[in-house]
PDB file of C-alpha atoms in Angstrom:
ATOM      1  CA  MET A   3     142.992  60.586 -60.201  1.00  0.00           C
ATOM      2  CA  GLN A   4     144.091  61.463 -56.537  1.00  0.00           C
ATOM      3  CA  ARG A   5     147.539  59.759 -55.519  1.00  0.00           C
ATOM      4  CA  HIS A   6     147.743  57.887 -52.615  1.00  0.00           C
ATOM      5  CA  LEU A   7     148.440  59.013 -49.148  1.00  0.00           C
ATOM      6  CA  VAL A   8     150.793  58.051 -46.790  1.00  0.00           C
ATOM      7  CA  PHE A   9     151.439  59.514 -43.362  1.00  0.00           C
ATOM      8  CA  GLU A  10     153.407  60.187 -40.301  1.00  0.00           C
ATOM      9  CA  ALA A  11     152.265  60.388 -36.956  1.00  0.00           C
ATOM     10  CA  ALA A  12     153.803  60.921 -33.379  1.00  0.00           C
ATOM     11  CA  GLY A  13     152.108  61.684 -29.837  1.00  0.00           C
ATOM     12  CA  ILE A  14     153.547  62.846 -26.439  1.00  0.00           C
ATOM     13  CA  SER A  15     151.989  63.006 -22.902  1.00  0.00           C
ATOM     14  CA  HIS A  16     153.110  65.251 -20.097  1.00  0.00           C
ATOM     15  CA  PRO A  17     151.304  65.546 -16.362  1.00  0.00           C
ATOM     16  CA  GLY A  18     151.562  69.447 -16.637  1.00  0.00           C
ATOM     17  CA  MET A  19     153.034  71.675 -14.343  1.00  0.00           C
ATOM     18  CA  VAL A  20     150.672  70.979 -11.003  1.00  0.00           C
ATOM     19  CA  ARG A  21     149.544  67.786 -11.419  1.00  0.00           C
ATOM     20  CA  ASP A  22     151.806  64.788  -9.807  1.00  0.00           C
ATOM     21  CA  THR A  23     149.885  62.231 -11.563  1.00  0.00           C
ATOM     22  CA  ASN A  24     149.284  61.562 -15.462  1.00  0.00           C
ATOM     23  CA  GLU A  25     145.542  60.432 -16.105  1.00  0.00           C
ATOM     24  CA  ASP A  26     145.884  61.132 -19.779  1.00  0.00           C
ATOM     25  CA  SER A  27     146.981  57.859 -22.256  1.00  0.00           C
ATOM     26  CA  PHE A  28     147.247  57.532 -25.738  1.00  0.00           C
ATOM     27  CA  ALA A  29     148.051  54.865 -28.836  1.00  0.00           C
ATOM     28  CA  ILE A  30     149.249  55.140 -32.094  1.00  0.00           C
ATOM     29  CA  LEU A  31     148.567  51.699 -34.336  1.00  0.00           C
ATOM     30  CA  GLU A  32     150.372  52.487 -37.622  1.00  0.00           C
ATOM     31  CA  PRO A  33     149.660  49.195 -39.205  1.00  0.00           C
ATOM     32  CA  ARG A  34     145.561  50.158 -38.554  1.00  0.00           C
ATOM     33  CA  GLY A  35     145.992  53.736 -39.466  1.00  0.00           C
ATOM     34  CA  LEU A  36     144.311  54.265 -36.018  1.00  0.00           C
ATOM     35  CA  PHE A  37     145.063  57.114 -33.653  1.00  0.00           C
ATOM     36  CA  LEU A  38     143.541  57.322 -29.683  1.00  0.00           C
ATOM     37  CA  VAL A  39     143.395  59.651 -26.684  1.00  0.00           C
ATOM     38  CA  ALA A  40     141.878  59.340 -23.359  1.00  0.00           C
ATOM     39  CA  ASP A  41     141.833  61.874 -20.695  1.00  0.00           C
ATOM     40  CA  GLY A  42     140.700  59.866 -17.498  1.00  0.00           C
ATOM     41  CA  MET A  43     138.754  61.314 -14.147  1.00  0.00           C
ATOM     42  CA  GLY A  44     138.209  60.159 -10.715  1.00  0.00           C
ATOM     43  CA  GLY A  45     141.063  60.760  -8.079  1.00  0.00           C
ATOM     44  CA  ARG A  46     143.336  58.478  -6.526  1.00  0.00           C
ATOM     45  CA  ALA A  47     145.175  56.992  -9.942  1.00  0.00           C
ATOM     46  CA  ALA A  48     141.185  55.820 -10.806  1.00  0.00           C
ATOM     47  CA  GLY A  49     141.569  58.331 -13.777  1.00  0.00           C
ATOM     48  CA  GLU A  50     144.732  56.632 -14.867  1.00  0.00           C
ATOM     49  CA  VAL A  51     143.027  53.410 -14.854  1.00  0.00           C
ATOM     50  CA  ALA A  52     140.206  54.513 -16.967  1.00  0.00           C
ATOM     51  CA  SER A  53     142.041  56.026 -19.401  1.00  0.00           C
ATOM     52  CA  ARG A  54     144.258  53.380 -19.816  1.00  0.00           C
ATOM     53  CA  MET A  55     141.466  50.908 -19.824  1.00  0.00           C
ATOM     54  CA  ALA A  56     139.930  52.275 -22.698  1.00  0.00           C
ATOM     55  CA  ILE A  57     143.246  52.453 -24.744  1.00  0.00           C
ATOM     56  CA  ASP A  58     143.701  48.935 -24.288  1.00  0.00           C
ATOM     57  CA  THR A  59     140.332  47.569 -24.626  1.00  0.00           C
ATOM     58  CA  VAL A  60     140.021  49.579 -28.089  1.00  0.00           C
ATOM     59  CA  ARG A  61     143.304  48.748 -29.106  1.00  0.00           C
ATOM     60  CA  ASP A  62     143.361  44.545 -28.065  1.00  0.00           C
ATOM     61  CA  PHE A  63     139.688  44.739 -30.260  1.00  0.00           C
ATOM     62  CA  PHE A  64     141.103  46.125 -33.161  1.00  0.00           C
ATOM     63  CA  ASP A  65     143.912  43.472 -32.903  1.00  0.00           C
ATOM     64  CA  ASP A  66     142.112  40.571 -31.879  1.00  0.00           C
ATOM     65  CA  PRO A  67     141.979  38.177 -35.079  1.00  0.00           C
ATOM     66  CA  GLU A  68     138.733  37.091 -34.242  1.00  0.00           C
ATOM     67  CA  SER A  69     136.840  40.266 -34.818  1.00  0.00           C
ATOM     68  CA  THR A  70     135.203  40.015 -38.496  1.00  0.00           C
ATOM     69  CA  TRP A  71     134.791  43.336 -40.557  1.00  0.00           C
ATOM     70  CA  PRO A  72     132.286  44.807 -41.036  1.00  0.00           C
ATOM     71  CA  VAL A  73     130.838  43.941 -37.287  1.00  0.00           C
ATOM     72  CA  ALA A  74     127.238  43.841 -36.865  1.00  0.00           C
ATOM     73  CA  VAL A  75     126.497  47.042 -34.290  1.00  0.00           C
ATOM     74  CA  SER A  76     124.201  49.853 -34.243  1.00  0.00           C
ATOM     75  CA  VAL A  77     126.228  53.069 -34.860  1.00  0.00           C
ATOM     76  CA  GLY A  78     124.508  56.577 -34.639  1.00  0.00           C
ATOM     77  CA  PRO A  79     124.458  58.387 -38.335  1.00  0.00           C
ATOM     78  CA  ALA A  80     127.928  59.333 -39.060  1.00  0.00           C
ATOM     79  CA  THR A  81     128.896  62.698 -40.891  1.00  0.00           C
ATOM     80  CA  VAL A  82     130.136  61.623 -43.982  1.00  0.00           C
ATOM     81  CA  ARG A  83     131.977  63.897 -46.310  1.00  0.00           C
ATOM     82  CA  GLY A  84     133.281  62.205 -49.413  1.00  0.00           C
ATOM     83  CA  SER A  85     132.146  58.712 -50.922  1.00  0.00           C
ATOM     84  CA  ASP A  86     134.380  55.253 -51.569  1.00  0.00           C
ATOM     85  CA  ALA A  87     135.129  55.354 -47.643  1.00  0.00           C
ATOM     86  CA  ARG A  88     135.116  52.096 -47.746  1.00  0.00           C
ATOM     87  CA  TYR A  89     137.767  50.646 -45.008  1.00  0.00           C
ATOM     88  CA  VAL A  90     136.894  53.309 -42.715  1.00  0.00           C
ATOM     89  CA  ASP A  91     133.296  52.965 -43.459  1.00  0.00           C
ATOM     90  CA  GLN A  92     133.569  49.228 -42.409  1.00  0.00           C
ATOM     91  CA  GLY A  93     135.885  49.982 -39.526  1.00  0.00           C
ATOM     92  CA  LEU A  94     133.578  52.836 -38.008  1.00  0.00           C
ATOM     93  CA  PRO A  95     131.098  50.307 -36.493  1.00  0.00           C
ATOM     94  CA  LEU A  96     134.147  48.256 -35.155  1.00  0.00           C
ATOM     95  CA  LEU A  97     135.531  51.488 -33.472  1.00  0.00           C
ATOM     96  CA  VAL A  98     132.263  52.270 -32.052  1.00  0.00           C
ATOM     97  CA  ALA A  99     131.795  48.290 -30.817  1.00  0.00           C
ATOM     98  CA  GLY A 100     135.448  48.557 -29.042  1.00  0.00           C
ATOM     99  CA  ILE A 101     134.600  52.033 -27.241  1.00  0.00           C
ATOM    100  CA  GLN A 102     131.510  50.912 -26.171  1.00  0.00           C
ATOM    101  CA  LEU A 103     132.853  47.773 -24.910  1.00  0.00           C
ATOM    102  CA  ALA A 104     135.787  49.662 -23.093  1.00  0.00           C
ATOM    103  CA  ASN A 105     133.028  51.597 -21.422  1.00  0.00           C
ATOM    104  CA  GLY A 106     131.562  48.738 -20.302  1.00  0.00           C
ATOM    105  CA  ARG A 107     134.837  47.427 -18.667  1.00  0.00           C
ATOM    106  CA  ILE A 108     135.157  50.706 -16.924  1.00  0.00           C
ATOM    107  CA  PHE A 109     131.461  50.942 -15.979  1.00  0.00           C
ATOM    108  CA  SER A 110     131.966  47.536 -14.239  1.00  0.00           C
ATOM    109  CA  ALA A 111     135.334  47.671 -12.694  1.00  0.00           C
ATOM    110  CA  ALA A 112     134.142  51.017 -10.987  1.00  0.00           C
ATOM    111  CA  ARG A 113     131.297  49.074  -9.169  1.00  0.00           C
ATOM    112  CA  ARG A 114     133.419  46.312  -8.148  1.00  0.00           C
ATOM    113  CA  ASP A 115     136.114  48.658  -6.365  1.00  0.00           C
ATOM    114  CA  ARG A 116     134.558  51.213  -3.842  1.00  0.00           C
ATOM    115  CA  GLU A 117     138.512  53.658  -4.447  1.00  0.00           C
ATOM    116  CA  LYS A 118     137.332  53.687  -8.370  1.00  0.00           C
ATOM    117  CA  ARG A 119     133.772  54.629  -8.105  1.00  0.00           C
ATOM    118  CA  GLY A 120     133.066  57.532 -10.594  1.00  0.00           C
ATOM    119  CA  MET A 121     136.172  56.992 -12.950  1.00  0.00           C
ATOM    120  CA  GLY A 122     135.852  57.171 -16.237  1.00  0.00           C
ATOM    121  CA  THR A 123     137.540  59.380 -18.898  1.00  0.00           C
ATOM    122  CA  THR A 124     136.998  61.177 -22.341  1.00  0.00           C
ATOM    123  CA  PHE A 125     137.722  59.402 -25.769  1.00  0.00           C
ATOM    124  CA  VAL A 126     138.632  60.635 -28.724  1.00  0.00           C
ATOM    125  CA  ALA A 127     139.885  58.048 -31.755  1.00  0.00           C
ATOM    126  CA  ALA A 128     140.554  58.527 -35.345  1.00  0.00           C
ATOM    127  CA  LEU A 129     140.856  56.021 -37.646  1.00  0.00           C
ATOM    128  CA  ALA A 130     142.269  57.003 -41.306  1.00  0.00           C
ATOM    129  CA  ARG A 131     143.365  54.815 -44.435  1.00  0.00           C
ATOM    130  CA  ASP A 132     142.882  55.212 -48.409  1.00  0.00           C
ATOM    131  CA  GLY A 133     142.322  58.832 -48.397  1.00  0.00           C
ATOM    132  CA  PHE A 134     139.486  59.283 -45.472  1.00  0.00           C
ATOM    133  CA  VAL A 135     139.085  59.307 -41.982  1.00  0.00           C
ATOM    134  CA  ALA A 136     136.785  57.866 -39.441  1.00  0.00           C
ATOM    135  CA  ILE A 137     136.276  60.251 -35.924  1.00  0.00           C
ATOM    136  CA  ALA A 138     134.740  58.612 -32.589  1.00  0.00           C
ATOM    137  CA  HIS A 139     134.452  60.656 -29.816  1.00  0.00           C
ATOM    138  CA  VAL A 140     132.770  61.008 -26.249  1.00  0.00           C
ATOM    139  CA  GLY A 141     133.460  63.761 -24.107  1.00  0.00           C
ATOM    140  CA  ASP A 142     135.846  67.076 -24.724  1.00  0.00           C
ATOM    141  CA  SER A 143     138.815  65.707 -26.122  1.00  0.00           C
ATOM    142  CA  ARG A 144     139.268  67.155 -29.568  1.00  0.00           C
ATOM    143  CA  VAL A 145     140.235  66.483 -32.807  1.00  0.00           C
ATOM    144  CA  TYR A 146     141.434  69.809 -34.908  1.00  0.00           C
ATOM    145  CA  ARG A 147     142.739  69.699 -38.381  1.00  0.00           C
ATOM    146  CA  LEU A 148     144.857  71.972 -40.073  1.00  0.00           C
ATOM    147  CA  ARG A 149     144.073  72.408 -43.946  1.00  0.00           C
ATOM    148  CA  ASP A 150     145.228  75.220 -46.270  1.00  0.00           C
ATOM    149  CA  HIS A 151     146.149  77.581 -43.616  1.00  0.00           C
ATOM    150  CA  ARG A 152     142.638  77.247 -41.623  1.00  0.00           C
ATOM    151  CA  LEU A 153     142.219  75.152 -38.078  1.00  0.00           C
ATOM    152  CA  GLU A 154     139.078  73.704 -38.143  1.00  0.00           C
ATOM    153  CA  GLN A 155     137.507  71.574 -34.733  1.00  0.00           C
ATOM    154  CA  LEU A 156     135.750  68.047 -36.353  1.00  0.00           C
ATOM    155  CA  THR A 157     134.482  67.117 -32.984  1.00  0.00           C
ATOM    156  CA  ARG A 158     131.827  68.762 -30.557  1.00  0.00           C
ATOM    157  CA  ASP A 159     132.462  69.076 -27.216  1.00  0.00           C
ATOM    158  CA  HIS A 160     130.281  66.834 -25.251  1.00  0.00           C
ATOM    159  CA  SER A 161     130.640  69.565 -22.301  1.00  0.00           C
ATOM    160  CA  LEU A 162     127.833  71.594 -20.346  1.00  0.00           C
ATOM    161  CA  VAL A 163     129.512  75.299 -21.264  1.00  0.00           C
ATOM    162  CA  ASN A 164     129.026  73.460 -24.798  1.00  0.00           C
ATOM    163  CA  GLU A 165     125.554  72.301 -24.217  1.00  0.00           C
ATOM    164  CA  CYS A 166     124.538  76.064 -22.918  1.00  0.00           C
ATOM    165  CA  ILE A 167     126.282  77.677 -25.634  1.00  0.00           C
ATOM    166  CA  ARG A 168     123.948  75.383 -28.001  1.00  0.00           C
ATOM    167  CA  LEU A 169     120.826  76.133 -26.290  1.00  0.00           C
ATOM    168  CA  GLY A 170     121.664  80.002 -26.053  1.00  0.00           C
ATOM    169  CA  HIS A 171     121.685  80.829 -22.618  1.00  0.00           C
ATOM    170  CA  LEU A 172     125.679  81.568 -22.882  1.00  0.00           C
ATOM    171  CA  LEU A 173     127.522  83.303 -25.672  1.00  0.00           C
ATOM    172  CA  PRO A 174     130.877  81.954 -27.104  1.00  0.00           C
ATOM    173  CA  GLU A 175     132.620  84.603 -25.900  1.00  0.00           C
ATOM    174  CA  GLN A 176     131.828  83.948 -22.412  1.00  0.00           C
ATOM    175  CA  ALA A 177     132.774  80.423 -22.161  1.00  0.00           C
ATOM    176  CA  SER A 178     136.491  80.921 -20.928  1.00  0.00           C
ATOM    177  CA  SER A 179     134.358  82.956 -17.690  1.00  0.00           C
ATOM    178  CA  PHE A 180     132.001  80.189 -17.040  1.00  0.00           C
ATOM    179  CA  PRO A 181     132.128  78.664 -14.009  1.00  0.00           C
ATOM    180  CA  LEU A 182     131.402  74.686 -14.476  1.00  0.00           C
ATOM    181  CA  GLN A 183     133.371  75.057 -17.897  1.00  0.00           C
ATOM    182  CA  HIS A 184     134.906  71.731 -16.978  1.00  0.00           C
ATOM    183  CA  VAL A 185     131.839  70.155 -16.499  1.00  0.00           C
ATOM    184  CA  ILE A 186     131.177  67.254 -19.206  1.00  0.00           C
ATOM    185  CA  THR A 187     128.016  65.478 -20.276  1.00  0.00           C
ATOM    186  CA  ARG A 188     129.492  62.553 -21.332  1.00  0.00           C
ATOM    187  CA  ALA A 189     132.035  60.427 -20.634  1.00  0.00           C
ATOM    188  CA  LEU A 190     133.207  56.390 -20.703  1.00  0.00           C
ATOM    189  CA  GLY A 191     132.335  54.702 -17.764  1.00  0.00           C
ATOM    190  CA  THR A 192     130.063  56.841 -15.711  1.00  0.00           C
ATOM    191  CA  ASP A 193     127.087  55.179 -17.333  1.00  0.00           C
ATOM    192  CA  GLU A 194     126.289  51.835 -18.225  1.00  0.00           C
ATOM    193  CA  ALA A 195     125.588  52.736 -22.094  1.00  0.00           C
ATOM    194  CA  VAL A 196     127.363  55.791 -23.800  1.00  0.00           C
ATOM    195  CA  GLU A 197     126.541  57.240 -27.175  1.00  0.00           C
ATOM    196  CA  VAL A 198     129.628  57.477 -29.266  1.00  0.00           C
ATOM    197  CA  GLU A 199     129.481  60.556 -31.875  1.00  0.00           C
ATOM    198  CA  THR A 200     130.896  59.823 -35.070  1.00  0.00           C
ATOM    199  CA  ARG A 201     132.033  61.358 -38.523  1.00  0.00           C
ATOM    200  CA  ILE A 202     133.696  60.379 -41.765  1.00  0.00           C
ATOM    201  CA  ASP A 203     136.172  62.920 -43.806  1.00  0.00           C
ATOM    202  CA  ALA A 204     137.973  62.900 -46.938  1.00  0.00           C
ATOM    203  CA  ILE A 205     141.416  63.538 -46.418  1.00  0.00           C
ATOM    204  CA  GLU A 206     144.036  66.269 -48.784  1.00  0.00           C
ATOM    205  CA  SER A 207     147.656  65.780 -49.295  1.00  0.00           C
ATOM    206  CA  GLY A 208     149.105  68.574 -46.247  1.00  0.00           C
ATOM    207  CA  ASP A 209     146.162  68.012 -43.959  1.00  0.00           C
ATOM    208  CA  VAL A 210     147.377  67.712 -40.436  1.00  0.00           C
ATOM    209  CA  LEU A 211     145.158  66.009 -38.061  1.00  0.00           C
ATOM    210  CA  LEU A 212     145.391  66.559 -33.656  1.00  0.00           C
ATOM    211  CA  LEU A 213     144.093  64.514 -31.112  1.00  0.00           C
ATOM    212  CA  CYS A 214     144.570  66.382 -27.828  1.00  0.00           C
ATOM    213  CA  SER A 215     143.040  66.222 -24.505  1.00  0.00           C
ATOM    214  CA  ASP A 216     141.587  69.734 -22.656  1.00  0.00           C
ATOM    215  CA  GLY A 217     145.284  70.265 -21.062  1.00  0.00           C
ATOM    216  CA  LEU A 218     146.032  71.234 -24.695  1.00  0.00           C
ATOM    217  CA  SER A 219     142.816  72.857 -26.274  1.00  0.00           C
ATOM    218  CA  GLY A 220     141.902  74.712 -23.020  1.00  0.00           C
ATOM    219  CA  VAL A 221     144.950  76.226 -22.482  1.00  0.00           C
ATOM    220  CA  VAL A 222     146.861  76.811 -25.588  1.00  0.00           C
ATOM    221  CA  PRO A 223     144.857  79.487 -27.968  1.00  0.00           C
ATOM    222  CA  ALA A 224     143.958  77.901 -31.399  1.00  0.00           C
ATOM    223  CA  GLN A 225     145.646  80.855 -33.316  1.00  0.00           C
ATOM    224  CA  ASP A 226     148.873  79.330 -31.357  1.00  0.00           C
ATOM    225  CA  ILE A 227     147.699  75.589 -32.195  1.00  0.00           C
ATOM    226  CA  ALA A 228     147.745  76.631 -35.412  1.00  0.00           C
ATOM    227  CA  SER A 229     150.804  78.188 -36.229  1.00  0.00           C
ATOM    228  CA  ILE A 230     152.537  75.704 -34.301  1.00  0.00           C
ATOM    229  CA  LEU A 231     150.942  73.032 -36.684  1.00  0.00           C
ATOM    230  CA  GLU A 232     151.803  75.468 -39.860  1.00  0.00           C
ATOM    231  CA  GLU A 233     155.587  74.659 -38.605  1.00  0.00           C
ATOM    232  CA  ARG A 234     157.788  72.837 -41.055  1.00  0.00           C
ATOM    233  CA  LEU A 235     158.931  70.235 -38.503  1.00  0.00           C
ATOM    234  CA  GLU A 236     158.115  66.238 -37.588  1.00  0.00           C
ATOM    235  CA  PRO A 237     155.232  65.211 -36.043  1.00  0.00           C
ATOM    236  CA  GLY A 238     157.334  64.227 -32.638  1.00  0.00           C
ATOM    237  CA  GLU A 239     158.511  68.000 -32.785  1.00  0.00           C
ATOM    238  CA  ILE A 240     155.544  69.730 -33.406  1.00  0.00           C
ATOM    239  CA  ALA A 241     153.982  67.584 -30.407  1.00  0.00           C
ATOM    240  CA  ALA A 242     156.759  68.645 -27.892  1.00  0.00           C
ATOM    241  CA  ARG A 243     156.076  72.385 -29.175  1.00  0.00           C
ATOM    242  CA  LEU A 244     152.515  72.101 -28.518  1.00  0.00           C
ATOM    243  CA  VAL A 245     153.086  70.580 -25.167  1.00  0.00           C
ATOM    244  CA  LYS A 246     155.888  73.000 -24.031  1.00  0.00           C
ATOM    245  CA  ARG A 247     153.675  75.775 -25.004  1.00  0.00           C
ATOM    246  CA  ALA A 248     150.767  74.613 -22.696  1.00  0.00           C
ATOM    247  CA  ASN A 249     153.292  73.773 -20.029  1.00  0.00           C
ATOM    248  CA  GLU A 250     154.725  77.770 -20.363  1.00  0.00           C
ATOM    249  CA  ASN A 251     150.907  78.235 -20.158  1.00  0.00           C
ATOM    250  CA  GLY A 252     150.747  77.141 -16.639  1.00  0.00           C
ATOM    251  CA  GLY A 253     150.390  73.585 -17.394  1.00  0.00           C
ATOM    252  CA  PRO A 254     147.171  73.225 -15.227  1.00  0.00           C
ATOM    253  CA  ASP A 255     146.160  69.856 -15.845  1.00  0.00           C
ATOM    254  CA  ASN A 256     147.921  66.772 -17.938  1.00  0.00           C
ATOM    255  CA  VAL A 257     148.635  67.262 -22.009  1.00  0.00           C
ATOM    256  CA  THR A 258     148.692  64.745 -24.332  1.00  0.00           C
ATOM    257  CA  CYS A 259     148.325  65.309 -28.141  1.00  0.00           C
ATOM    258  CA  VAL A 260     148.645  62.946 -31.346  1.00  0.00           C
ATOM    259  CA  VAL A 261     150.015  64.743 -34.434  1.00  0.00           C
ATOM    260  CA  VAL A 262     149.219  63.184 -37.842  1.00  0.00           C
ATOM    261  CA  ARG A 263     150.270  64.439 -41.253  1.00  0.00           C
ATOM    262  CA  TRP A 264     149.506  63.619 -44.914  1.00  0.00           C
ATOM    263  CA  ARG A 265     151.341  63.727 -47.955  1.00  0.00           C
ATOM    264  CA  ALA A 266     151.145  62.517 -51.549  1.00  0.00           C
ATOM    265  CA  ALA A 267     152.960  58.940 -51.748  1.00  0.00           C
ATOM    266  CA  PRO A 268     155.940  57.967 -53.980  1.00  0.00           C
ATOM    267  CA  ASP A 269     154.995  56.106 -56.863  1.00  0.00           C
ATOM    268  CA  GLY A 270     155.146  52.700 -55.983  1.00  0.00           C
ATOM    269  CA  ALA A 271     154.605  53.357 -52.102  1.00  0.00           C
ATOM    270  CA  PRO A 272     151.961  51.268 -50.177  1.00  0.00           C
ATOM    271  CA  ARG A 273     148.985  53.327 -49.330  1.00  0.00           C
ATOM    272  CA  ARG A 274     147.334  53.953 -45.749  1.00  0.00           C
TER     273      ARG A 274
END
């Protein structure tokens, strides 16, 4: 019988070494087991507005006492790995509904305000409890999992370079020199409707989950990310080291990460 799991989590955001403003946002809602990262775009602080709107909308949507679980909302098929994922299986439609609500609010705000035209944000979220985690994302912010010394990317970048690789027009080793590698094909707020990609995975004791903007994933090699996640440090220290490494590598973009680590709960501890 699998023991209950508990987690510890921390996050950090930094403007990087080049940009004057930070258009990234993040949130950790421990009672909900909900972790969020958004990477805004749009200039003139509009990206900061978009990312903050996305985070606030989803957080408030989950905290709304009038919300009913499960919410009747259309969700595309999730890639499910595991069984009995009742909490996250019910919470995933709510999460997707909150993300879609955020998309509509950002899109409407951009249409009303000329200075915010074209603003948008990537968005990645993880909802965890009872040994399972649901992931929902739009754009190229990522979720990684470190398990048994192996780093795995759990999200698929919604980017032009990834689409070219998928269609066979580009080899993976050519991605770093692709001239349009930062062009994303999906974001919140850029269109009236948005498709949210989802999956559900089982959690094991010792798993480390990393949610991050491309200011980290695009600057720090995967082997360095894995090495830092392996360190026996508190999540806050790990997050700080990841951001420091991105800045040591030039820090060309805002960098944000949330680190979550699970372990077996002591007997009698509440499950999370």
